[in-house]
Amino acid sequence: MKIEFVAQDAPAGKTCAVAVIVFEKGGMSQAAEALDKASGGAVKRAIAGGRFAGQMGQVLDLIALHGVDAARAVIVGCGVKDDFDAKVMETAAAHAYQAVKASGVDTLIVRLPGAPAEVSARAAFGVRLAAYRFDKYRTTEKPDKKPSVTKVKIAVDDPKVAAKAFKADSGLADAILFARDLVSEPANILYPEEFARRVKALTKLGLEVEILGEKEMKKLGMGALLGVGQGSVRETQLAVIQWKGAKDPAAQPIAFVGKGVCFDTGGISLKSPDGMEEMITDMGGAAAVSGAMYALAARKAKVNAVGILGLVENMPDGNAQRPGDVVTTMSGQTVEVINTDAEGRLVLADALWYCQQRFKPKFMIDLATLTGAIIISLGKDLGGLFSNDDKLADNLLAASRASGDILWRMPMPAQYDKNIDSAVADMKNVGPRYGGSITAALFIQRFVNKLPWAHLDIASTAWKPNSTVPTIPSGATGFGVRLLDRLVADCYEG
Ligand code: BES
Ligand code: ZN
Ligand code: ZN
């Protein structure tokens, strides 16, 4: 997708769609008025003749308007004018793109005369997110089935200023798309070492990346993480990403930790085949952390941040770990593995411990597609937030509202903790069926050593088979990238 900022009177043409915005209760934008005038009042007549009321999400697609040099004109509702802001523009531009992407036009021009640069920039951002498509393995798709729009122009008062404003947003869009690509890749392509290679390539942004292999992890005593990968022919990896953007490169960092299970068969506690293919997304936490580190580096955030990824494949095999096995974690605590499908918490146990030992961070946030139970609890639009610290939790909730990656805080009642006590080891990796996401969080908490910590269970939000949000095409969402970037920008920089 090519996106450029052009002068507000830039010509359209017969292969173009022109988009203008209107508000609820007849509020026309400057560009909508101009289009109406050029078409001899056709725009207002079209609005008057139907149910289009300028509400957010409403789009009117007008074809072959007399007096307008464009194939189509898209009238995009933006809701009440007083509530209009950059965020509304982002969604509205995405709606405009979705409305014409497969219409046959090759160019979409969004006319935004009079809009502040920040608003114009967010229009471009919305289109970038909306136009995401993972189609690299589709070799026989007919051209007339692919999106026809290949170019988007944002027509503004001062294209240079708008382009500059978009620079900041553009890095975040790249980061989100990077995360979406990781989540979308099948597991035969994206196994732990390949994931590590793709993260290693981020050194070009100024990130420092180290990769630990099984030998090093064994030395560190990471018996839980290594146990998960024991049945896989692929080597388990631990990626350590550092961004040193604070004035003092030795200042205490903040830390993100991601579950990177490149494929989760369940192991010997094998999952049922229905929908198992979705387990290519079980590295969504690691993808979000990678994307967040990407975003921080792209905008040179004034913060020291660490991202740790536990990259592993959970396979059944003659060498795989068995239910009943006892593993020793890096913390020294032992775990009875009751169910090999509850592997994410084993991955996080060692990754979190390593993170604390080595970096002594201000706080840690882990992201993981951890439990099916969180989908039962919260549905597909909300991520679960568990935390031992109200301040960190509140900051996350605020960032979640600002970013649109919505979180909902979940309880961590102390009396449930005993549910993971084991008769043969320090704990077992599953509790009772009810409240499964909570037990999982309590398990992870046993590996948090007196520092603020939050756990985001994103099994609900990492993958949306049927999305209705125009900036999130169905499939990988990139959930968490914007959230963490926002959190850092609003609370932990400078
Ligand atoms: N990767 C799954 C969780 C998951 C489910 C992610 C659906 C995305 C969509 C996780 O490793 C898992 O299998 N959890 C088990 C835990 C159970 C065995 C205690 C689950 O949720 O069933
Ligand atoms: Zn599992
Ligand atoms: Zn899993």
Coordinates of C-alpha atoms and ligand atoms in Angstrom, one line a residue:
M1 CA 0.0 0.0 0.0
K2 CA 1.4 3.3 -1.1
I3 CA 0.3 6.3 1.0
E4 CA 1.2 9.9 0.2
F5 CA 0.1 13.3 1.3
V6 CA -0.9 15.6 -1.6
A7 CA -2.2 19.1 -2.0
Q8 CA -5.9 19.5 -1.2
D9 CA -6.8 20.3 -4.8
A10 CA -4.9 17.4 -6.2
P11 CA -6.8 16.0 -9.2
A12 CA -8.6 12.6 -8.9
G13 CA -9.5 10.9 -12.2
K14 CA -11.5 8.1 -13.5
T15 CA -9.7 5.3 -11.6
C16 CA -10.1 7.1 -8.3
A17 CA -12.5 7.2 -5.4
V18 CA -12.7 10.4 -3.5
A19 CA -13.6 10.3 0.2
V20 CA -15.0 13.2 2.2
I21 CA -16.3 13.2 5.8
V22 CA -19.6 14.4 7.2
F23 CA -20.9 14.6 10.7
E24 CA -24.2 13.6 12.4
K25 CA -27.1 16.0 12.0
G26 CA -26.2 17.4 8.6
G27 CA -22.7 18.7 9.6
M28 CA -20.8 18.9 6.3
S29 CA -17.0 19.1 6.2
Q30 CA -15.4 21.7 3.9
A31 CA -14.6 18.9 1.4
A32 CA -18.1 17.5 1.5
E33 CA -19.5 21.0 0.8
A34 CA -17.1 21.4 -2.2
L35 CA -18.1 18.0 -3.5
D36 CA -21.7 18.8 -3.2
K37 CA -21.3 22.0 -5.0
A38 CA -19.3 20.4 -7.8
S39 CA -21.9 17.7 -8.3
G40 CA -24.8 20.2 -8.4
G41 CA -26.1 19.2 -5.0
A42 CA -26.0 15.5 -5.6
V43 CA -24.3 14.7 -2.3
K44 CA -27.0 16.4 -0.1
R45 CA -29.7 14.9 -2.3
A46 CA -28.2 11.4 -1.8
I47 CA -28.0 12.0 2.0
A48 CA -31.5 13.3 2.1
G49 CA -32.8 10.3 0.1
G50 CA -31.6 7.5 2.5
R51 CA -30.8 6.4 6.0
F52 CA -27.3 7.8 6.0
A53 CA -27.1 10.1 9.0
G54 CA -23.4 10.8 9.3
Q55 CA -23.0 8.3 12.1
M56 CA -19.7 6.6 12.8
G57 CA -19.3 3.6 10.6
Q58 CA -21.9 4.7 8.0
V59 CA -20.6 5.1 4.5
L60 CA -22.4 6.3 1.4
D61 CA -20.7 5.2 -1.9
L62 CA -21.8 7.3 -4.8
I63 CA -21.0 6.3 -8.3
A64 CA -20.3 8.5 -11.4
L65 CA -21.3 11.9 -10.0
H66 CA -21.9 14.4 -12.7
G67 CA -19.3 17.2 -12.5
V68 CA -16.9 15.2 -10.4
D69 CA -13.7 13.9 -11.9
A70 CA -13.7 10.6 -10.1
A71 CA -15.2 7.1 -10.5
R72 CA -16.7 7.1 -7.0
A73 CA -17.3 9.4 -4.1
V74 CA -17.4 8.0 -0.6
I75 CA -19.2 10.0 2.1
V76 CA -17.9 8.8 5.4
G77 CA -19.8 9.4 8.7
C78 CA -17.8 10.7 11.6
G79 CA -20.4 11.0 14.3
V80 CA -21.0 14.1 16.3
K81 CA -18.8 17.0 15.3
D82 CA -17.9 17.9 18.9
D83 CA -16.5 14.4 19.5
F84 CA -14.4 14.5 16.4
D85 CA -10.7 13.8 16.9
A86 CA -7.7 12.0 15.5
K87 CA -9.0 8.6 16.7
V88 CA -12.3 9.1 15.0
M89 CA -10.5 10.1 11.8
E90 CA -8.4 6.9 12.0
T91 CA -11.5 4.7 12.1
A92 CA -13.4 6.8 9.4
A93 CA -10.5 6.6 7.0
A94 CA -10.4 2.8 7.6
H95 CA -14.1 2.6 6.8
A96 CA -13.5 4.6 3.6
Y97 CA -10.8 2.2 2.5
Q98 CA -12.9 -0.9 3.3
A99 CA -15.8 0.6 1.4
V100 CA -13.9 0.9 -1.9
K101 CA -10.9 -1.4 -1.6
A102 CA -12.5 -4.0 -3.9
S103 CA -14.6 -1.6 -6.1
G104 CA -12.2 -1.5 -9.0
V105 CA -10.6 1.9 -8.4
D106 CA -6.9 1.9 -8.0
T107 CA -6.6 5.0 -5.9
L108 CA -8.4 6.4 -2.9
I109 CA -8.1 10.2 -2.2
V110 CA -9.2 11.3 1.2
R111 CA -9.9 15.0 1.1
L112 CA -9.2 16.7 4.4
P113 CA -8.8 20.4 3.9
G114 CA -8.7 22.4 7.1
A115 CA -7.8 19.3 9.2
P116 CA -4.8 19.6 11.6
A117 CA -1.7 17.7 10.6
E118 CA -2.2 15.2 13.5
V119 CA -5.7 14.3 12.2
S120 CA -4.5 13.9 8.6
A121 CA -1.6 11.7 9.8
R122 CA -4.1 9.5 11.7
A123 CA -6.1 9.0 8.5
A124 CA -3.1 7.6 6.8
F125 CA -2.4 5.4 9.9
G126 CA -6.0 4.1 9.8
V127 CA -5.6 3.1 6.2
R128 CA -2.3 1.3 6.8
L129 CA -3.9 -0.8 9.5
A130 CA -7.1 -1.4 7.4
A131 CA -5.1 -2.5 4.3
Y132 CA -3.3 -5.3 6.1
R133 CA -3.6 -8.6 4.3
F134 CA -1.5 -11.8 4.8
D135 CA -1.6 -13.2 1.3
K136 CA 2.0 -14.2 0.6
Y137 CA 1.0 -17.9 0.2
R138 CA -1.9 -17.2 -2.2
T139 CA -0.4 -17.9 -5.6
T140 CA -3.6 -18.5 -7.7
E141 CA -5.9 -15.8 -6.5
K142 CA -7.4 -14.0 -9.5
P143 CA -6.5 -10.3 -9.8
D144 CA -10.2 -9.4 -9.7
K145 CA -10.5 -11.0 -6.3
K146 CA -7.6 -9.0 -4.8
P147 CA -8.1 -5.5 -3.4
S148 CA -8.0 -3.0 -6.3
V149 CA -6.9 0.0 -4.3
T150 CA -3.1 0.1 -4.3
K151 CA -2.6 3.8 -3.6
V152 CA -4.1 6.1 -1.0
K153 CA -3.6 9.9 -1.1
I154 CA -4.5 12.1 1.8
A155 CA -5.2 15.6 0.4
V156 CA -4.4 18.3 2.9
D157 CA -3.6 22.0 3.3
D158 CA 0.1 21.3 3.9
P159 CA 1.3 17.9 2.7
K160 CA 4.8 18.4 4.1
V161 CA 3.6 19.1 7.6
A162 CA 1.2 16.2 7.5
A163 CA 3.8 13.8 6.1
K164 CA 6.1 14.8 9.0
A165 CA 3.3 14.2 11.5
F166 CA 2.8 10.8 10.0
K167 CA 6.4 9.8 10.5
A168 CA 5.8 9.1 14.2
D169 CA 2.6 7.1 13.5
S170 CA 4.1 5.3 10.6
G171 CA 6.7 3.5 12.8
L172 CA 3.9 2.3 15.1
A173 CA 1.9 1.0 12.1
D174 CA 5.0 -0.9 10.9
A175 CA 5.4 -2.4 14.4
I176 CA 1.7 -3.5 14.5
L177 CA 2.0 -5.1 11.0
F178 CA 5.3 -6.8 12.0
A179 CA 3.4 -8.4 14.9
R180 CA 0.5 -9.4 12.7
D181 CA 2.8 -11.0 10.2
L182 CA 4.5 -13.1 13.0
V183 CA 1.1 -14.2 14.3
S184 CA -0.2 -15.1 10.8
E185 CA 2.9 -17.1 9.7
P186 CA 2.3 -20.9 9.8
A187 CA 4.4 -22.9 12.2
N188 CA 6.3 -24.8 9.5
I189 CA 7.8 -21.4 8.5
L190 CA 7.9 -19.6 11.9
Y191 CA 9.5 -22.0 14.3
P192 CA 11.5 -20.7 17.3
E193 CA 14.8 -20.2 15.4
E194 CA 13.1 -18.4 12.5
F195 CA 11.2 -16.2 15.0
A196 CA 14.6 -15.4 16.6
R197 CA 16.1 -14.5 13.2
R198 CA 13.2 -12.1 12.5
V199 CA 13.7 -10.5 15.8
K200 CA 17.4 -10.3 15.3
A201 CA 16.8 -8.3 12.1
L202 CA 15.4 -5.6 14.3
T203 CA 18.9 -4.5 15.2
K204 CA 18.6 -2.3 12.2
L205 CA 16.3 -0.1 14.3
G206 CA 18.9 0.2 17.1
L207 CA 17.6 -2.6 19.2
E208 CA 20.1 -5.0 20.9
V209 CA 19.1 -8.6 20.4
E210 CA 20.6 -11.7 22.0
I211 CA 19.5 -15.2 21.4
L212 CA 20.0 -18.0 23.9
G213 CA 19.9 -21.6 22.8
E214 CA 19.1 -24.8 24.7
K215 CA 22.6 -25.3 26.0
E216 CA 22.7 -21.9 27.6
M217 CA 19.2 -22.3 29.0
K218 CA 20.2 -25.7 30.5
K219 CA 23.1 -24.0 32.3
L220 CA 20.7 -21.4 33.6
G221 CA 18.4 -24.2 34.9
M222 CA 15.4 -23.4 32.8
G223 CA 13.8 -26.8 33.3
A224 CA 10.2 -25.6 32.7
L225 CA 10.8 -23.9 29.4
L226 CA 13.1 -26.6 28.1
G227 CA 10.5 -29.3 29.2
V228 CA 7.9 -27.8 26.9
G229 CA 10.2 -27.9 23.9
Q230 CA 11.5 -31.4 24.7
G231 CA 9.3 -33.2 22.2
S232 CA 10.1 -30.8 19.3
V233 CA 12.8 -31.3 16.7
R234 CA 13.1 -27.5 16.7
E235 CA 15.5 -25.9 19.1
T236 CA 13.9 -23.8 21.9
Q237 CA 15.1 -20.2 22.0
L238 CA 15.1 -17.3 24.4
A239 CA 15.3 -13.9 22.8
V240 CA 16.4 -10.9 24.8
I241 CA 15.7 -7.5 23.2
Q242 CA 16.9 -4.3 24.7
W243 CA 16.1 -0.7 23.9
K244 CA 18.2 1.9 25.6
G245 CA 16.6 5.2 24.9
A246 CA 16.8 6.8 28.4
K247 CA 19.5 9.5 29.0
D248 CA 21.3 7.0 31.2
P249 CA 21.7 3.7 29.3
A250 CA 22.2 2.0 32.7
A251 CA 19.0 3.3 34.2
Q252 CA 16.6 0.6 35.5
P253 CA 14.5 -0.7 32.6
I254 CA 10.9 -1.7 32.3
A255 CA 10.3 -5.2 31.0
F256 CA 7.9 -7.1 28.8
V257 CA 7.8 -10.8 28.6
G258 CA 6.0 -12.8 25.8
K259 CA 4.8 -16.4 25.5
G260 CA 6.1 -17.5 22.1
V261 CA 4.7 -21.0 21.6
C262 CA 5.2 -21.3 17.8
F263 CA 2.8 -24.2 17.8
D264 CA 0.8 -25.7 20.6
T265 CA -0.4 -29.2 19.9
G266 CA -1.0 -29.7 23.6
G267 CA 1.9 -32.1 23.7
I268 CA 1.1 -35.6 25.1
S269 CA -2.1 -34.1 26.5
L270 CA -2.9 -33.6 22.8
K271 CA -5.6 -31.1 21.8
S272 CA -8.6 -32.2 19.8
P273 CA -8.2 -31.6 16.1
D274 CA -11.1 -29.1 15.8
G275 CA -9.5 -25.7 15.3
M276 CA -6.0 -26.8 16.3
E277 CA -4.7 -24.9 13.3
E278 CA -5.4 -21.7 15.3
M279 CA -2.5 -22.7 17.6
I280 CA -0.1 -21.1 15.1
T281 CA -1.1 -18.0 16.9
D282 CA 0.1 -19.2 20.3
M283 CA 3.1 -16.9 20.0
G284 CA 0.9 -13.9 20.0
G285 CA 2.4 -12.6 23.3
A286 CA 5.9 -12.8 21.9
A287 CA 4.7 -11.1 18.7
A288 CA 3.2 -8.3 20.7
V289 CA 6.3 -7.8 22.8
S290 CA 8.4 -7.8 19.6
G291 CA 6.1 -5.3 18.0
A292 CA 6.2 -3.0 21.1
M293 CA 10.0 -3.0 21.1
Y294 CA 9.9 -2.2 17.4
A295 CA 7.6 0.7 18.1
L296 CA 9.7 2.1 20.9
A297 CA 12.8 1.9 18.8
A298 CA 11.1 3.4 15.7
R299 CA 10.1 6.5 17.7
K300 CA 13.3 6.6 19.8
A301 CA 11.3 6.4 23.0
K302 CA 13.1 8.0 26.0
V303 CA 13.0 4.8 28.1
N304 CA 15.1 1.7 28.8
A305 CA 13.0 -1.3 27.9
V306 CA 13.6 -5.0 27.8
G307 CA 11.7 -7.6 25.9
I308 CA 12.1 -11.3 26.7
L309 CA 10.6 -14.0 24.4
G310 CA 10.2 -17.7 25.3
L311 CA 10.2 -19.3 21.9
V312 CA 9.3 -23.0 21.8
E313 CA 7.1 -25.6 20.1
N314 CA 4.9 -27.9 22.1
M315 CA 4.9 -31.3 20.3
P316 CA 4.0 -34.9 21.2
D317 CA 7.0 -37.2 20.6
G318 CA 8.8 -40.2 22.1
N319 CA 11.0 -37.6 23.9
A320 CA 8.2 -35.3 24.9
Q321 CA 7.5 -34.5 28.6
R322 CA 4.7 -36.6 30.1
P323 CA 1.8 -35.8 32.5
G324 CA 3.2 -36.5 35.9
D325 CA 6.7 -35.3 35.1
V326 CA 8.3 -33.0 37.6
V327 CA 10.4 -30.2 36.3
T328 CA 12.7 -27.8 38.1
T329 CA 12.3 -24.1 37.1
M330 CA 15.1 -21.6 37.1
S331 CA 13.7 -20.2 40.3
G332 CA 14.4 -23.5 42.0
Q333 CA 10.7 -24.2 42.5
T334 CA 9.5 -27.6 41.2
V335 CA 6.4 -28.1 39.1
E336 CA 4.4 -31.3 38.6
V337 CA 3.2 -31.2 35.0
I338 CA -0.3 -32.5 35.2
N339 CA -1.3 -31.4 31.7
T340 CA 1.3 -30.7 29.0
D341 CA -1.2 -28.4 27.3
A342 CA -0.9 -25.9 30.1
E343 CA 2.6 -25.1 28.7
G344 CA 2.4 -21.3 28.5
R345 CA 2.8 -20.8 32.2
L346 CA 5.8 -23.1 32.2
V347 CA 7.4 -20.9 29.5
L348 CA 6.6 -17.7 31.4
A349 CA 7.9 -19.1 34.7
D350 CA 11.4 -19.3 33.4
A351 CA 11.3 -16.3 31.2
L352 CA 10.0 -14.1 34.0
W353 CA 12.6 -15.4 36.5
Y354 CA 15.4 -14.8 34.0
C355 CA 14.1 -11.3 33.4
Q356 CA 14.1 -10.4 37.1
Q357 CA 17.5 -12.0 37.8
R358 CA 19.3 -10.3 35.0
F359 CA 17.6 -6.9 34.7
K360 CA 16.0 -6.1 38.0
P361 CA 13.3 -4.1 36.2
K362 CA 10.9 -1.4 37.6
F363 CA 8.0 -3.7 36.6
M364 CA 7.2 -6.6 34.4
I365 CA 4.3 -7.1 32.1
D366 CA 3.8 -10.5 30.5
L367 CA 1.6 -11.1 27.4
A368 CA 0.4 -14.6 26.6
T369 CA -2.3 -16.5 24.7
L370 CA -2.6 -18.4 27.9
T371 CA -6.1 -19.8 28.4
G372 CA -9.2 -20.8 26.5
A373 CA -11.0 -19.8 29.8
I374 CA -10.3 -16.1 29.2
I375 CA -12.3 -16.3 26.0
I376 CA -15.2 -17.8 28.0
S377 CA -14.8 -15.0 30.6
L378 CA -14.4 -12.0 28.4
G379 CA -15.4 -12.8 24.8
K380 CA -13.2 -11.9 21.8
D381 CA -13.0 -8.1 22.3
L382 CA -11.3 -7.8 25.7
G383 CA -8.0 -9.0 27.0
G384 CA -7.7 -10.1 30.6
L385 CA -5.5 -8.1 33.0
F386 CA -4.2 -9.6 36.2
S387 CA -1.9 -7.6 38.4
N388 CA -0.3 -7.4 41.9
D389 CA -0.1 -3.6 41.7
D390 CA -3.0 -1.2 41.4
K391 CA -0.9 1.6 40.0
L392 CA 0.5 -0.5 37.2
A393 CA -3.0 -1.9 36.5
D394 CA -4.6 1.5 36.4
N395 CA -1.9 2.8 34.0
L396 CA -2.5 -0.2 31.8
L397 CA -6.3 0.4 31.9
A398 CA -5.8 4.0 30.9
A399 CA -3.5 3.0 28.0
S400 CA -5.9 0.4 27.0
R401 CA -8.7 3.0 26.6
A402 CA -6.4 5.4 24.8
S403 CA -5.1 2.8 22.4
G404 CA -8.2 0.8 21.7
D405 CA -6.6 -2.5 22.8
I406 CA -9.1 -2.9 25.6
L407 CA -8.3 -4.7 28.8
W408 CA -10.6 -5.8 31.6
R409 CA -9.2 -6.4 35.1
M410 CA -9.6 -9.8 36.6
P411 CA -9.4 -10.9 40.2
M412 CA -6.6 -12.9 41.8
P413 CA -8.2 -14.1 45.0
A414 CA -5.5 -15.5 47.4
Q415 CA -7.7 -18.4 48.5
Y416 CA -7.5 -19.9 45.0
D417 CA -3.7 -20.1 45.2
K418 CA -3.8 -23.4 47.1
N419 CA -5.6 -25.0 44.2
I420 CA -2.2 -25.4 42.5
D421 CA -0.5 -27.0 45.4
S422 CA 0.9 -30.4 44.6
A423 CA 1.5 -33.5 46.7
V424 CA 4.8 -34.3 45.0
A425 CA 6.2 -31.0 44.0
D426 CA 6.0 -27.3 45.0
M427 CA 3.1 -26.8 42.7
K428 CA 1.2 -28.4 39.8
N429 CA 0.6 -26.6 36.5
V430 CA -3.2 -26.9 36.4
G431 CA -6.0 -26.4 38.9
P432 CA -9.7 -27.1 38.7
R433 CA -11.6 -26.4 35.5
Y434 CA -13.5 -23.4 36.9
G435 CA -11.7 -20.1 36.9
G436 CA -8.9 -21.4 34.7
S437 CA -7.5 -18.0 33.7
I438 CA -7.2 -17.0 37.4
T439 CA -5.3 -20.2 38.4
A440 CA -3.0 -19.6 35.5
A441 CA -2.3 -16.1 36.7
L442 CA -1.8 -17.3 40.3
F443 CA 0.7 -19.9 38.9
I444 CA 2.7 -17.2 37.1
Q445 CA 2.6 -15.0 40.2
R446 CA 4.6 -17.6 42.1
F447 CA 7.5 -16.6 39.8
V448 CA 7.2 -12.9 40.5
N449 CA 9.6 -11.8 43.2
K450 CA 8.3 -8.7 44.9
L451 CA 7.9 -6.2 42.1
P452 CA 5.0 -4.7 40.3
W453 CA 3.8 -7.1 37.7
A454 CA 0.9 -7.5 35.3
H455 CA -0.2 -10.5 33.2
L456 CA -2.2 -10.0 30.1
D457 CA -4.1 -13.1 28.9
I458 CA -4.6 -12.3 25.2
A459 CA -5.9 -15.7 24.1
S460 CA -9.1 -13.8 23.5
T461 CA -7.8 -11.0 21.4
A462 CA -4.7 -12.0 19.5
W463 CA -6.7 -13.6 16.7
K464 CA -10.1 -12.5 15.3
P465 CA -11.6 -14.8 12.7
N466 CA -14.5 -12.4 12.2
S467 CA -13.5 -8.8 12.8
T468 CA -15.9 -5.9 12.3
V469 CA -13.4 -3.3 13.3
P470 CA -12.2 -1.5 10.1
T471 CA -8.6 -1.1 11.3
I472 CA -8.4 -4.8 12.1
P473 CA -8.9 -7.1 9.2
S474 CA -10.0 -10.6 10.2
G475 CA -7.0 -12.6 11.4
A476 CA -4.0 -11.4 13.4
T477 CA -4.9 -8.3 15.3
G478 CA -1.5 -7.2 16.6
F479 CA -3.2 -6.7 20.0
G480 CA -0.8 -5.3 22.6
V481 CA 1.6 -3.4 20.5
R482 CA -0.3 -0.1 20.6
L483 CA -1.2 -0.7 24.2
L484 CA 2.4 -1.0 25.4
D485 CA 3.6 1.8 23.2
R486 CA 0.8 4.1 24.7
L487 CA 1.6 2.9 28.2
V488 CA 5.3 3.9 27.8
A489 CA 4.5 7.2 26.1
D490 CA 2.0 8.2 28.8
C491 CA 3.6 6.9 31.9
Y492 CA 7.2 5.9 31.7
E493 CA 9.2 8.3 29.5
G494 CA 11.6 11.1 30.2
Ligands
BES1 N1 -2.6 -22.0 23.9 C1 -3.6 -22.4 24.8 C2 -4.6 -21.4 25.1 C3 -5.5 -20.8 24.0 C4 -6.7 -21.3 23.7 C5 -5.0 -19.8 23.1 C6 -7.5 -20.8 22.7 C7 -5.7 -19.3 22.1 C8 -7.0 -19.8 21.9 C9 -3.0 -22.9 26.1 O1 -1.7 -23.4 26.1 C10 -3.8 -24.0 26.6 O2 -3.9 -25.0 25.9 N2 -4.5 -23.9 27.7 C11 -5.3 -24.8 28.3 C12 -5.0 -24.9 29.8 C13 -5.7 -26.1 30.5 C14 -5.0 -27.4 30.0 C15 -5.6 -25.9 31.9 C16 -6.8 -24.4 28.0 O3 -7.0 -23.2 28.0 O4 -7.6 -25.3 27.8
ZN2 ZN -1.5 -25.4 25.6
ZN3 ZN -0.5 -22.5 24.5

